[in-house]
Coordinates of C-alpha atoms in Angstrom, one line a residue:
M1 CA -14.5 45.3 -11.4
N2 CA -14.0 45.6 -7.8
A3 CA -11.5 44.0 -5.6
R4 CA -13.5 41.0 -4.8
Q5 CA -14.3 40.3 -8.3
K6 CA -10.5 40.6 -9.2
I7 CA -9.7 38.2 -6.6
L8 CA -12.4 35.7 -7.8
A9 CA -11.0 35.9 -11.4
V10 CA -7.5 35.3 -10.0
C11 CA -8.6 32.3 -7.9
D12 CA -10.5 30.9 -11.1
R13 CA -7.4 31.3 -13.3
L14 CA -5.0 29.5 -10.5
L15 CA -7.4 26.7 -10.4
G16 CA -7.4 26.1 -13.9
W17 CA -3.6 26.2 -14.0
L18 CA -3.1 24.2 -10.9
L19 CA -5.6 21.5 -12.0
A20 CA -4.0 21.2 -15.3
A21 CA -0.5 21.1 -13.7
V22 CA -1.6 18.1 -11.4
I23 CA -3.0 16.2 -14.2
L24 CA -0.2 16.8 -16.7
G25 CA 2.5 16.6 -13.8
A26 CA 1.3 13.0 -12.9
T27 CA 1.8 11.8 -16.5
L28 CA 5.0 13.8 -17.1
G29 CA 6.4 13.0 -13.7
F30 CA 7.0 9.1 -14.7
G31 CA 3.6 8.3 -14.1
G32 CA 3.7 9.5 -10.5
T33 CA 6.3 6.7 -9.6
A34 CA 9.3 9.2 -9.0
W35 CA 10.2 9.7 -5.3
W36 CA 9.4 13.3 -5.4
F37 CA 6.2 13.1 -7.0
R38 CA 4.0 12.1 -4.0
P39 CA 5.0 15.0 -1.8
W40 CA 4.4 17.3 -4.9
L41 CA 0.9 15.7 -5.5
V42 CA -0.2 16.0 -1.8
A43 CA 1.0 19.9 -1.8
G44 CA -0.6 20.6 -5.2
V45 CA -4.0 19.1 -4.2
T46 CA -4.0 20.8 -0.8
V47 CA -3.6 24.2 -2.4
L48 CA -6.2 23.3 -5.0
V49 CA -8.7 22.4 -2.4
L50 CA -7.8 25.5 -0.3
L51 CA -8.2 27.8 -3.4
K52 CA -11.6 26.3 -4.1
L53 CA -12.8 26.9 -0.7
L54 CA -11.4 30.5 -0.7
Q55 CA -13.2 31.0 -3.8
D56 CA -16.5 29.6 -2.3
L57 CA -16.0 32.0 0.7
L58 CA -15.7 35.0 -1.4
V59 CA -18.9 34.0 -3.5
G60 CA -20.6 33.6 -0.1
R61 CA -22.1 29.9 -0.8
T62 CA -20.9 26.4 -1.5
P63 CA -22.8 24.5 -4.1
I64 CA -23.7 21.0 -3.1
L65 CA -24.1 18.6 -6.0
K66 CA -26.9 16.0 -5.7
T67 CA -24.6 12.9 -6.1
P68 CA -23.6 10.2 -3.7
L69 CA -20.3 9.6 -5.5
G70 CA -18.3 11.9 -3.2
L71 CA -19.9 10.3 -0.2
L72 CA -19.0 6.8 -1.5
G73 CA -15.4 7.9 -2.1
L74 CA -15.4 9.0 1.6
A75 CA -16.8 5.6 2.5
A76 CA -13.9 4.0 0.6
L77 CA -11.4 6.2 2.7
A78 CA -13.3 5.0 6.0
L79 CA -12.7 1.5 4.9
A80 CA -9.0 2.0 4.6
V81 CA -9.0 3.4 8.1
V82 CA -10.9 0.6 9.4
Q83 CA -8.3 -1.9 7.8
L84 CA -5.6 0.1 9.4
A85 CA -7.0 0.3 12.8
P86 CA -5.8 -2.4 15.5
L87 CA -8.9 -4.1 16.3
P88 CA -10.0 -6.2 19.4
G89 CA -9.4 -10.0 18.9
R90 CA -13.1 -11.0 18.6
L91 CA -13.9 -7.9 16.1
A92 CA -10.8 -8.8 14.0
E93 CA -11.6 -12.3 13.7
R94 CA -15.2 -11.5 12.5
L95 CA -13.9 -9.0 10.0
S96 CA -11.0 -10.9 8.7
P97 CA -10.4 -14.4 10.2
T98 CA -7.4 -15.0 8.0
A99 CA -5.8 -11.7 8.8
R100 CA -6.3 -12.3 12.5
A101 CA -4.8 -15.7 12.3
A102 CA -1.7 -14.3 10.4
Y103 CA -1.1 -11.8 13.1
A104 CA -2.1 -13.8 16.2
Q105 CA -0.5 -17.2 15.1
G106 CA 2.2 -16.0 12.5
A107 CA 1.0 -17.9 9.6
L108 CA -2.2 -18.3 7.1
P109 CA -3.9 -21.5 8.5
D110 CA -5.2 -22.6 5.1
L111 CA -1.6 -22.5 3.6
V112 CA -0.2 -24.3 6.5
H113 CA -2.9 -27.1 6.3
A114 CA -2.3 -27.3 2.5
D115 CA 1.7 -27.9 3.2
D116 CA 1.1 -30.3 6.0
A117 CA -2.3 -31.7 6.8
E118 CA -1.3 -32.9 10.3
A119 CA 0.4 -29.7 11.4
A120 CA -1.1 -28.3 14.7
P121 CA -2.1 -24.6 14.6
A122 CA 0.0 -22.3 16.8
E123 CA -1.7 -20.8 19.9
A124 CA -3.2 -17.5 19.1
L125 CA -1.7 -14.5 21.0
P126 CA -4.3 -12.2 22.7
I127 CA -3.3 -9.2 20.9
R128 CA -4.9 -6.5 18.7
S129 CA -4.6 -6.9 15.0
P130 CA -5.6 -5.1 11.8
A131 CA -7.5 -6.4 8.9
S132 CA -4.9 -5.1 6.6
L133 CA -1.8 -7.5 5.9
D134 CA 0.4 -4.5 4.9
R135 CA -0.5 -1.5 6.8
S136 CA 2.3 0.8 5.2
A137 CA 0.7 0.0 1.7
T138 CA -2.7 0.7 3.0
L139 CA -1.5 3.9 4.4
H140 CA 0.3 4.8 1.2
W141 CA -3.1 3.8 -0.7
L142 CA -5.0 6.3 1.7
V143 CA -2.8 9.1 1.1
L144 CA -3.0 8.8 -2.8
A145 CA -6.8 8.1 -2.7
T146 CA -7.4 11.2 -0.5
A147 CA -5.4 13.4 -3.0
C148 CA -7.5 11.8 -5.9
L149 CA -10.8 12.6 -4.1
G150 CA -9.6 16.1 -3.8
V151 CA -9.0 16.2 -7.4
F152 CA -12.4 14.7 -8.1
W153 CA -14.2 17.2 -5.9
C154 CA -12.4 20.2 -7.3
T155 CA -13.1 19.2 -10.8
S156 CA -16.7 18.7 -10.0
H157 CA -17.0 22.1 -8.9
F158 CA -14.5 23.9 -11.3
T159 CA -16.0 22.7 -14.6
D160 CA -19.0 25.0 -14.8
R161 CA -18.5 26.0 -18.4
L162 CA -17.2 24.6 -21.8
G163 CA -13.8 26.3 -21.5
K164 CA -13.0 24.8 -18.2
L165 CA -14.2 21.3 -19.4
Y166 CA -11.8 21.6 -22.5
L167 CA -9.1 22.4 -20.0
V168 CA -9.6 19.2 -18.0
W169 CA -10.1 17.1 -20.9
G170 CA -7.3 18.7 -22.7
A171 CA -4.9 18.0 -19.9
V172 CA -5.7 14.2 -20.2
I173 CA -5.5 14.1 -23.7
A174 CA -2.3 16.1 -24.0
G175 CA -0.5 13.6 -21.7
F176 CA -1.5 10.6 -23.7
M177 CA -0.9 12.2 -26.9
L178 CA 2.7 13.1 -25.8
N179 CA 3.2 9.5 -24.9
S180 CA 1.9 8.5 -28.3
A181 CA 4.3 10.7 -30.1
L182 CA 7.3 9.4 -28.0
A183 CA 6.1 5.8 -28.6
L184 CA 5.9 6.5 -32.5
V185 CA 9.5 7.7 -32.2
Q186 CA 10.9 4.8 -30.0
V187 CA 9.2 2.1 -31.7
S188 CA 10.3 3.0 -35.1
T189 CA 14.0 3.5 -33.8
R190 CA 13.8 0.7 -31.2
T191 CA 14.9 3.0 -28.5
E192 CA 14.2 1.9 -25.1
G193 CA 13.7 4.1 -21.9
L194 CA 11.3 6.6 -20.3
Y195 CA 11.6 9.8 -22.5
G196 CA 13.9 7.7 -24.7
F197 CA 17.0 7.8 -22.3
C198 CA 16.0 7.1 -18.8
T199 CA 15.9 3.2 -17.8
P200 CA 14.9 2.6 -14.3
G201 CA 17.3 0.5 -12.4
A202 CA 20.0 1.0 -15.1
G203 CA 21.9 4.0 -14.4
A204 CA 19.1 6.4 -14.5
P205 CA 19.4 9.8 -12.9
W206 CA 18.8 10.6 -9.3
W207 CA 15.4 12.4 -10.1
A208 CA 14.1 9.4 -12.0
P209 CA 12.4 6.3 -10.6
N210 CA 14.5 3.4 -9.5
D211 CA 13.9 -0.4 -8.9
N212 CA 12.4 0.4 -5.5
D213 CA 9.8 2.9 -7.0
L214 CA 8.8 0.4 -9.6
I215 CA 7.9 -2.1 -6.9
D216 CA 5.2 0.4 -5.7
A217 CA 4.0 0.6 -9.3
P218 CA 2.4 -2.1 -11.5
A219 CA 5.1 -4.8 -12.3
T220 CA 6.1 -8.4 -11.7
T221 CA 8.8 -9.3 -9.2
A222 CA 10.8 -12.4 -8.2
L223 CA 13.2 -13.3 -5.5
R224 CA 16.8 -13.7 -6.8
N225 CA 20.0 -14.6 -5.1
L226 CA 22.2 -11.8 -4.4
P227 CA 25.1 -11.3 -6.7
D228 CA 28.8 -11.7 -5.8
P229 CA 30.3 -8.3 -5.7
I230 CA 33.5 -9.5 -7.3
S231 CA 32.4 -11.9 -10.0
G232 CA 28.9 -10.7 -10.3
K233 CA 27.5 -14.1 -10.4
A234 CA 24.7 -15.2 -8.2
I235 CA 26.0 -16.6 -4.8
A236 CA 24.8 -19.2 -2.4
P237 CA 21.1 -18.9 -1.4
A238 CA 22.0 -18.9 2.3
A239 CA 23.8 -15.6 1.7
G240 CA 20.5 -13.7 1.1
A241 CA 18.2 -12.7 -1.9
H242 CA 16.8 -9.6 -3.2
L243 CA 13.4 -8.5 -4.9
A244 CA 14.3 -8.2 -8.7
V245 CA 11.8 -6.1 -10.8
S246 CA 11.1 -7.2 -14.4
H247 CA 11.9 -4.6 -16.9
P248 CA 9.6 -4.7 -20.1
F249 CA 10.2 -2.5 -23.0
V250 CA 9.5 0.9 -21.7
F251 CA 8.7 4.1 -23.6
G252 CA 7.2 7.4 -23.2
T253 CA 6.6 8.8 -19.7
L254 CA 4.9 5.8 -18.1
P255 CA 6.5 2.8 -16.6
G256 CA 5.3 -0.7 -16.4
G257 CA 5.3 -1.6 -20.2
V258 CA 2.2 -0.9 -22.3
G259 CA -0.3 -1.0 -19.4
G260 CA -0.3 2.6 -18.3
F261 CA -0.3 3.7 -22.1
L262 CA -3.6 1.5 -22.7
A263 CA -5.1 2.8 -19.7
M264 CA -4.5 6.5 -20.5
G265 CA -5.6 5.9 -24.1
A266 CA -9.0 4.3 -22.9
L267 CA -9.7 7.7 -21.4
A268 CA -8.3 10.1 -24.0
L269 CA -9.2 8.6 -27.4
P270 CA -13.0 8.7 -27.1
L271 CA -12.6 12.4 -25.7
A272 CA -10.4 13.4 -28.6
L273 CA -13.1 12.0 -31.1
A274 CA -15.9 13.9 -29.3
I275 CA -14.0 17.1 -29.3
V276 CA -13.3 16.9 -32.9
V277 CA -16.9 16.0 -33.8
H278 CA -18.2 18.8 -31.6
L279 CA -15.9 21.5 -33.2
G280 CA -16.7 20.3 -36.5
A281 CA -20.6 20.1 -36.2
P282 CA -22.5 22.9 -38.0
R283 CA -24.7 25.3 -35.6
G284 CA -27.2 26.8 -37.9
S285 CA -24.6 27.7 -40.4
R286 CA -24.7 26.8 -44.1
E287 CA -21.0 27.4 -44.6
S288 CA -18.8 24.5 -45.5
W289 CA -16.8 22.5 -42.8
A290 CA -13.5 24.1 -43.8
D291 CA -14.7 27.6 -44.0
R292 CA -16.5 27.4 -40.7
L293 CA -13.4 26.0 -39.0
G294 CA -11.1 28.6 -40.7
H295 CA -13.4 31.5 -39.4
S296 CA -13.3 30.1 -35.9
S297 CA -9.6 29.6 -35.8
Q298 CA -10.1 26.1 -34.9
G299 CA -9.0 24.3 -38.0
A300 CA -5.5 23.7 -36.9
L301 CA -6.6 22.1 -33.6
V302 CA -9.2 19.8 -35.5
V303 CA -6.5 18.7 -37.9
L304 CA -3.8 18.0 -35.4
L305 CA -6.2 16.1 -33.2
S306 CA -7.5 14.1 -36.0
V307 CA -4.1 13.0 -37.0
L308 CA -2.9 12.2 -33.6
L309 CA -6.2 10.4 -32.9
V310 CA -5.6 7.9 -35.9
L311 CA -2.0 7.5 -35.3
S312 CA -2.6 6.8 -31.5
C313 CA -5.3 4.3 -32.3
G314 CA -2.7 2.4 -34.5
L315 CA -0.2 2.4 -31.7
V316 CA -3.0 1.3 -29.3
G317 CA -4.0 -1.6 -31.5
L318 CA -0.3 -2.6 -31.7
A319 CA 0.1 -2.3 -27.9
S320 CA -3.3 -4.2 -27.0
G321 CA -3.4 -7.2 -29.3
P322 CA -6.7 -8.9 -30.5
W323 CA -8.3 -9.4 -27.2
F324 CA -7.5 -6.2 -25.3
C325 CA -8.4 -3.9 -27.9
L326 CA -12.0 -4.6 -27.5
P327 CA -12.8 -1.9 -24.9
F328 CA -11.1 0.8 -27.2
A329 CA -13.3 -0.3 -30.1
F330 CA -16.5 -0.1 -27.9
G331 CA -15.4 3.3 -26.4
L332 CA -14.8 4.8 -29.9
T333 CA -18.1 3.2 -31.2
M334 CA -20.1 4.7 -28.3
V335 CA -19.0 8.3 -29.4
G336 CA -19.2 7.9 -33.3
L337 CA -22.4 5.9 -33.6
P338 CA -24.7 8.3 -31.9
A339 CA -23.1 11.2 -33.7
T340 CA -24.3 9.8 -37.0
I341 CA -27.9 10.6 -36.2
V342 CA -27.3 14.3 -36.5
P343 CA -27.5 15.4 -40.1
G344 CA -24.7 18.0 -40.1
A345 CA -22.1 15.7 -38.3
R346 CA -23.1 12.6 -40.0
R347 CA -20.2 12.5 -42.5
L348 CA -17.6 13.7 -40.2
A349 CA -18.4 11.4 -37.3
F350 CA -18.8 8.4 -39.5
G351 CA -15.5 8.9 -41.4
L352 CA -13.4 9.7 -38.4
T353 CA -14.8 6.6 -36.3
M354 CA -14.3 4.4 -39.1
L355 CA -10.8 5.6 -39.7
S356 CA -9.9 5.4 -36.0
L357 CA -11.3 1.8 -35.8
L358 CA -9.5 0.9 -39.2
A359 CA -6.1 2.1 -37.6
L360 CA -6.9 0.3 -34.4
G361 CA -7.5 -2.9 -36.4
T362 CA -4.4 -2.4 -38.5
G363 CA -2.4 -2.1 -35.4
V364 CA -3.9 -5.4 -33.9
G365 CA -3.0 -7.0 -37.2
L366 CA 0.6 -5.8 -37.2
E367 CA 0.9 -7.2 -33.6
V368 CA -0.3 -10.7 -34.6
Y369 CA 1.6 -11.0 -37.9
W370 CA 4.6 -8.7 -37.2
A371 CA 7.0 -11.9 -36.8
D372 CA 5.8 -13.5 -40.1
L373 CA 6.1 -10.1 -42.1
L374 CA 9.3 -8.9 -40.6
G375 CA 10.9 -11.8 -38.9
T376 CA 11.5 -10.0 -35.6
S377 CA 9.4 -9.8 -32.5
A378 CA 6.8 -6.8 -32.2
P379 CA 8.3 -3.7 -30.7
L380 CA 5.5 -3.5 -28.1
Q381 CA 4.6 -6.5 -26.1
A382 CA 0.8 -6.8 -25.8
P383 CA -0.6 -8.1 -22.4
D384 CA -0.7 -11.9 -22.3
L385 CA -4.1 -13.3 -21.9
R386 CA -2.9 -16.7 -20.4
T387 CA -0.7 -15.0 -17.8
S388 CA -3.6 -12.8 -16.8
R389 CA -5.8 -15.7 -16.5
E390 CA -3.3 -17.3 -14.0
V391 CA -3.1 -14.3 -11.9
W392 CA -6.9 -13.8 -11.9
T393 CA -7.2 -17.3 -10.6
E394 CA -4.9 -16.6 -7.9
A395 CA -6.6 -13.5 -7.0
A396 CA -9.8 -15.3 -6.8
R397 CA -8.3 -17.7 -4.1
I398 CA -7.1 -14.6 -2.2
F399 CA -10.6 -13.2 -2.2
K400 CA -12.0 -16.3 -0.8
A401 CA -9.5 -16.2 2.1
F402 CA -10.5 -12.6 2.8
P403 CA -14.1 -12.2 1.8
I404 CA -15.4 -9.4 4.1
V405 CA -13.0 -6.5 4.1
G406 CA -10.2 -8.0 1.9
V407 CA -6.5 -7.9 2.4
G408 CA -6.2 -4.3 2.8
L409 CA -6.3 -1.7 0.2
G410 CA -3.0 -1.5 -1.6
G411 CA -2.1 -4.7 -0.2
F412 CA -2.4 -7.0 -3.1
G413 CA 1.3 -7.2 -3.7
A414 CA 1.9 -8.4 -0.1
A415 CA -0.6 -11.2 -0.3
H416 CA 0.1 -12.7 -3.8
P417 CA 3.4 -14.3 -3.2
Y418 CA 1.7 -16.6 -0.6
F419 CA -0.8 -17.7 -3.3
K420 CA 1.0 -17.8 -6.6
G421 CA 1.8 -21.0 -8.2
H422 CA 4.8 -20.0 -10.3
D423 CA 8.1 -18.0 -10.1
L424 CA 6.9 -14.2 -10.7
A425 CA 4.6 -12.5 -8.4
S426 CA 2.6 -9.6 -9.4
T427 CA 2.0 -6.3 -7.8
T428 CA -1.5 -6.2 -9.5
A429 CA -4.3 -8.6 -10.0
M430 CA -4.2 -7.9 -13.8
S431 CA -7.7 -6.5 -13.2
S432 CA -8.6 -3.4 -11.3
L433 CA -12.0 -4.9 -10.7
L434 CA -10.7 -8.2 -9.2
Q435 CA -8.1 -6.2 -7.3
W436 CA -10.5 -4.0 -5.7
G437 CA -12.5 -7.0 -4.7
V438 CA -9.4 -8.7 -3.2
E439 CA -8.2 -5.5 -1.4
A440 CA -11.6 -4.2 -0.3
G441 CA -13.6 -7.3 0.1
A442 CA -17.4 -7.4 -0.3
V443 CA -17.8 -4.1 1.5
G444 CA -15.7 -2.6 -1.3
L445 CA -17.6 -4.3 -4.0
G446 CA -20.8 -3.1 -2.5
L447 CA -19.7 0.5 -2.6
L448 CA -18.7 0.0 -6.2
A449 CA -22.1 -1.5 -7.2
L450 CA -23.8 1.3 -5.6
A451 CA -21.9 3.9 -7.5
G452 CA -22.4 1.8 -10.7
L453 CA -26.2 1.7 -10.1
W454 CA -26.6 5.4 -9.5
C455 CA -24.6 6.3 -12.7
L456 CA -26.7 3.9 -15.0
A457 CA -29.9 5.2 -13.2
R458 CA -28.9 8.8 -13.9
L459 CA -27.5 8.4 -17.4
P460 CA -30.7 8.4 -19.5
G461 CA -31.9 11.7 -18.0
G462 CA -28.6 13.2 -18.3
V463 CA -28.6 12.6 -22.1
M464 CA -32.1 13.9 -22.4
R465 CA -31.4 17.2 -20.7
L466 CA -28.9 18.2 -23.6
G467 CA -29.4 19.8 -26.8
S468 CA -28.4 17.7 -29.9
M469 CA -25.1 19.6 -30.4
D470 CA -23.9 19.1 -26.8
R471 CA -24.6 15.4 -26.8
F472 CA -21.2 14.8 -28.8
L473 CA -19.4 15.7 -25.7
A474 CA -21.7 13.6 -23.4
F475 CA -21.2 10.5 -25.5
G476 CA -17.5 11.2 -25.6
L477 CA -17.9 11.1 -21.6
I478 CA -19.9 8.0 -21.8
G479 CA -17.6 6.4 -24.3
A480 CA -14.4 7.1 -22.2
V481 CA -16.1 5.8 -18.9
A482 CA -17.3 2.8 -20.6
G483 CA -14.2 1.9 -22.4
F484 CA -12.1 2.6 -19.3
S485 CA -14.4 0.5 -17.3
L486 CA -14.2 -2.6 -19.4
L487 CA -10.4 -2.2 -19.6
A488 CA -10.4 -2.2 -15.7
V489 CA -12.2 -5.6 -15.8
I490 CA -9.5 -7.3 -17.9
H491 CA -6.4 -5.1 -17.1
W492 CA -5.0 -3.0 -14.3
T493 CA -5.6 0.7 -14.6
V494 CA -5.6 3.0 -11.5
E495 CA -3.0 1.2 -10.0
L496 CA -0.7 3.7 -11.7
T497 CA -0.8 7.1 -10.0
A498 CA -1.1 9.0 -13.3
V499 CA -4.0 7.0 -14.3
A500 CA -5.7 7.5 -11.2
V501 CA -5.4 11.1 -11.2
S502 CA -6.6 11.6 -14.8
A503 CA -9.5 9.3 -13.9
S504 CA -10.3 11.3 -11.0
A505 CA -10.2 14.6 -13.1
L506 CA -12.6 12.9 -15.8
G507 CA -14.6 11.3 -13.0
G508 CA -15.4 15.0 -11.7
T509 CA -16.9 16.1 -15.0
W510 CA -18.9 12.8 -15.1
N511 CA -20.2 13.6 -11.4
R512 CA -21.2 17.1 -12.3
W513 CA -23.1 16.1 -15.3
L514 CA -25.1 13.1 -13.6
A515 CA -25.8 15.4 -10.8
G516 CA -27.8 17.6 -13.1
G517 CA -25.3 19.9 -14.4
T518 CA -25.5 20.9 -18.0
D519 CA -23.3 24.0 -17.8
L520 CA -20.1 22.4 -18.4
F521 CA -21.2 21.6 -22.0
V522 CA -22.0 25.4 -22.7
E523 CA -19.7 28.1 -23.2
R524 CA -20.4 31.4 -21.1
G525 CA -18.9 34.9 -21.3

C-alpha cells in the first residue's frame, strides 16, 4: 500500500468516525439545543465536507449523483437568502404584501382591521423590507440547514458499501435506543429530567440547555408577569412580563416531551427491523437460523436489536396514543410485509413484525386505560389531537396571510402569537408539513412537491435493481421514510436539531439508492 492509498484509507476511517460523531452527538447533546452544540455542529460538518473533498482530490474524480434532491436543497437555502434580503418596496409587496405592511406600516393590516374596522391604515414608509418577519430566526435556520445539507451530501457519497450503511443507520438507531433505555428506567421510577437528573430552567448545569435554549426548540410559551424578587409572587403587569416556557415531562436526552422521541422512533424502528431480518435471512445455506448467526458472530447483535425493538415499540405506543401511533404501524408494516414473500425469511419477518406491532398496540392500550387500571395519570403524555387541530387552524390562517414566500424559514414562532386564539403560543405548527408551508409559502411547497414526485417516480426501479436478499434493507429505508413522512404531516419532527441531522443522514442513503446506486446494500472487501 503506497502513501496515497494509506491517506485514502485514513480519510475513509475519519469520515466514518466523524459522521457517526455528528449524528450521535446531536442526539446526545440534548437534541442539539445546548448553547455549545451549534458551533460544534458547524465545525464538525465543515471538517466532514473538507475531508470528503480531500478524498475526492486524491482519487482524482468527484462522482456526481443523478439526482435533483441536492439541487432542491440548495434552492431551499436560496429561498432563505431571498427572505433575508432587504427588497425594494414594489418587489417586497409583490412577494409578501403582509410582511411589507408589517415593516412599512408597523402593523399587520388584517389584524388591525379585525380589531377596529374603522381604523385608518398608517402611511407606508418608503423603505426596503425583507420577506421574513424574524430575520434572526431565518438566519439561524439557514446555518443549521446548510449544516444538514452538508451531512446529506457527505452521506450520499460516503455510503458506497454495506458496512458504511450499517455505520450511518447504526448511529441513528443507537441514539434512539439509548433514549428508549433511559425512558424505560425513568418511566418505571417516575424520574424526570434529561439523562434523569437535568431539568432545563431548574438549576441545570451550565453546559445544559436553559429556558432560552428551549424557546428555540419545539415548545409552548406564554407571557407571564415578572415575579417579585422578595415575595416571589407575580407583580403588576405594568412592571413587565417574561416569556415562560412550558415544562412537560422530559426524559432521555431530547427536550420537548415525547415529540423528539417519536420523531427519532419513526426513523429508527423500521431500520432496526430491516437489519434484524437481513442478518437472519438465509443466503444459500441450509443451516439453522441459530447456527448461521452463531458462526457469523452476529447472534448477540440480532438478539439485542430484537429485544430493544420490541421494548421500544411498547414505549412508542405509550408515548403516541391511539392516533399518532399510525405512522409507526405503517412504517413497520412496510418493512415486514414484503419480507414475508421470501421463503427463508418468512417466519422471522412475520413473527418479529407481529411482535413489534403487538408491543406497539399494548403501549397504546396502556396509554388509554392507564388511569382506569392504576388510578394515576400515564407517565408519558401523548400529543393532544384537539390542541394540534387548534394550532393547525391558526397555521392555516398564517399561510393565507403569507401565501407566496411565507413568513420566513424558522419564523413560525414569531408569527403565531399574532394569530393564536388562546393563552399559549407554540413555536411549531404541530405539523412539519404545515410549518414548511407557513414558513416557505407556495414556493417552498413547490420544491417539496418536486422532491416527492421524483422519489415516487424512481422508487419502483430502485427496488427492481436489487436482489431478493438486499430488498430487506431497501424496504427498511422505505418504511423509515414513509413512517417519518406521515408523522411529519400530523406532528413536528425536523424542528428539533437532532432529528434534522438524523433525517439528513438517512436522506443521504435514500438519495444514493434512488440515484441508481446499489453498492450501499452490498459488502465489499
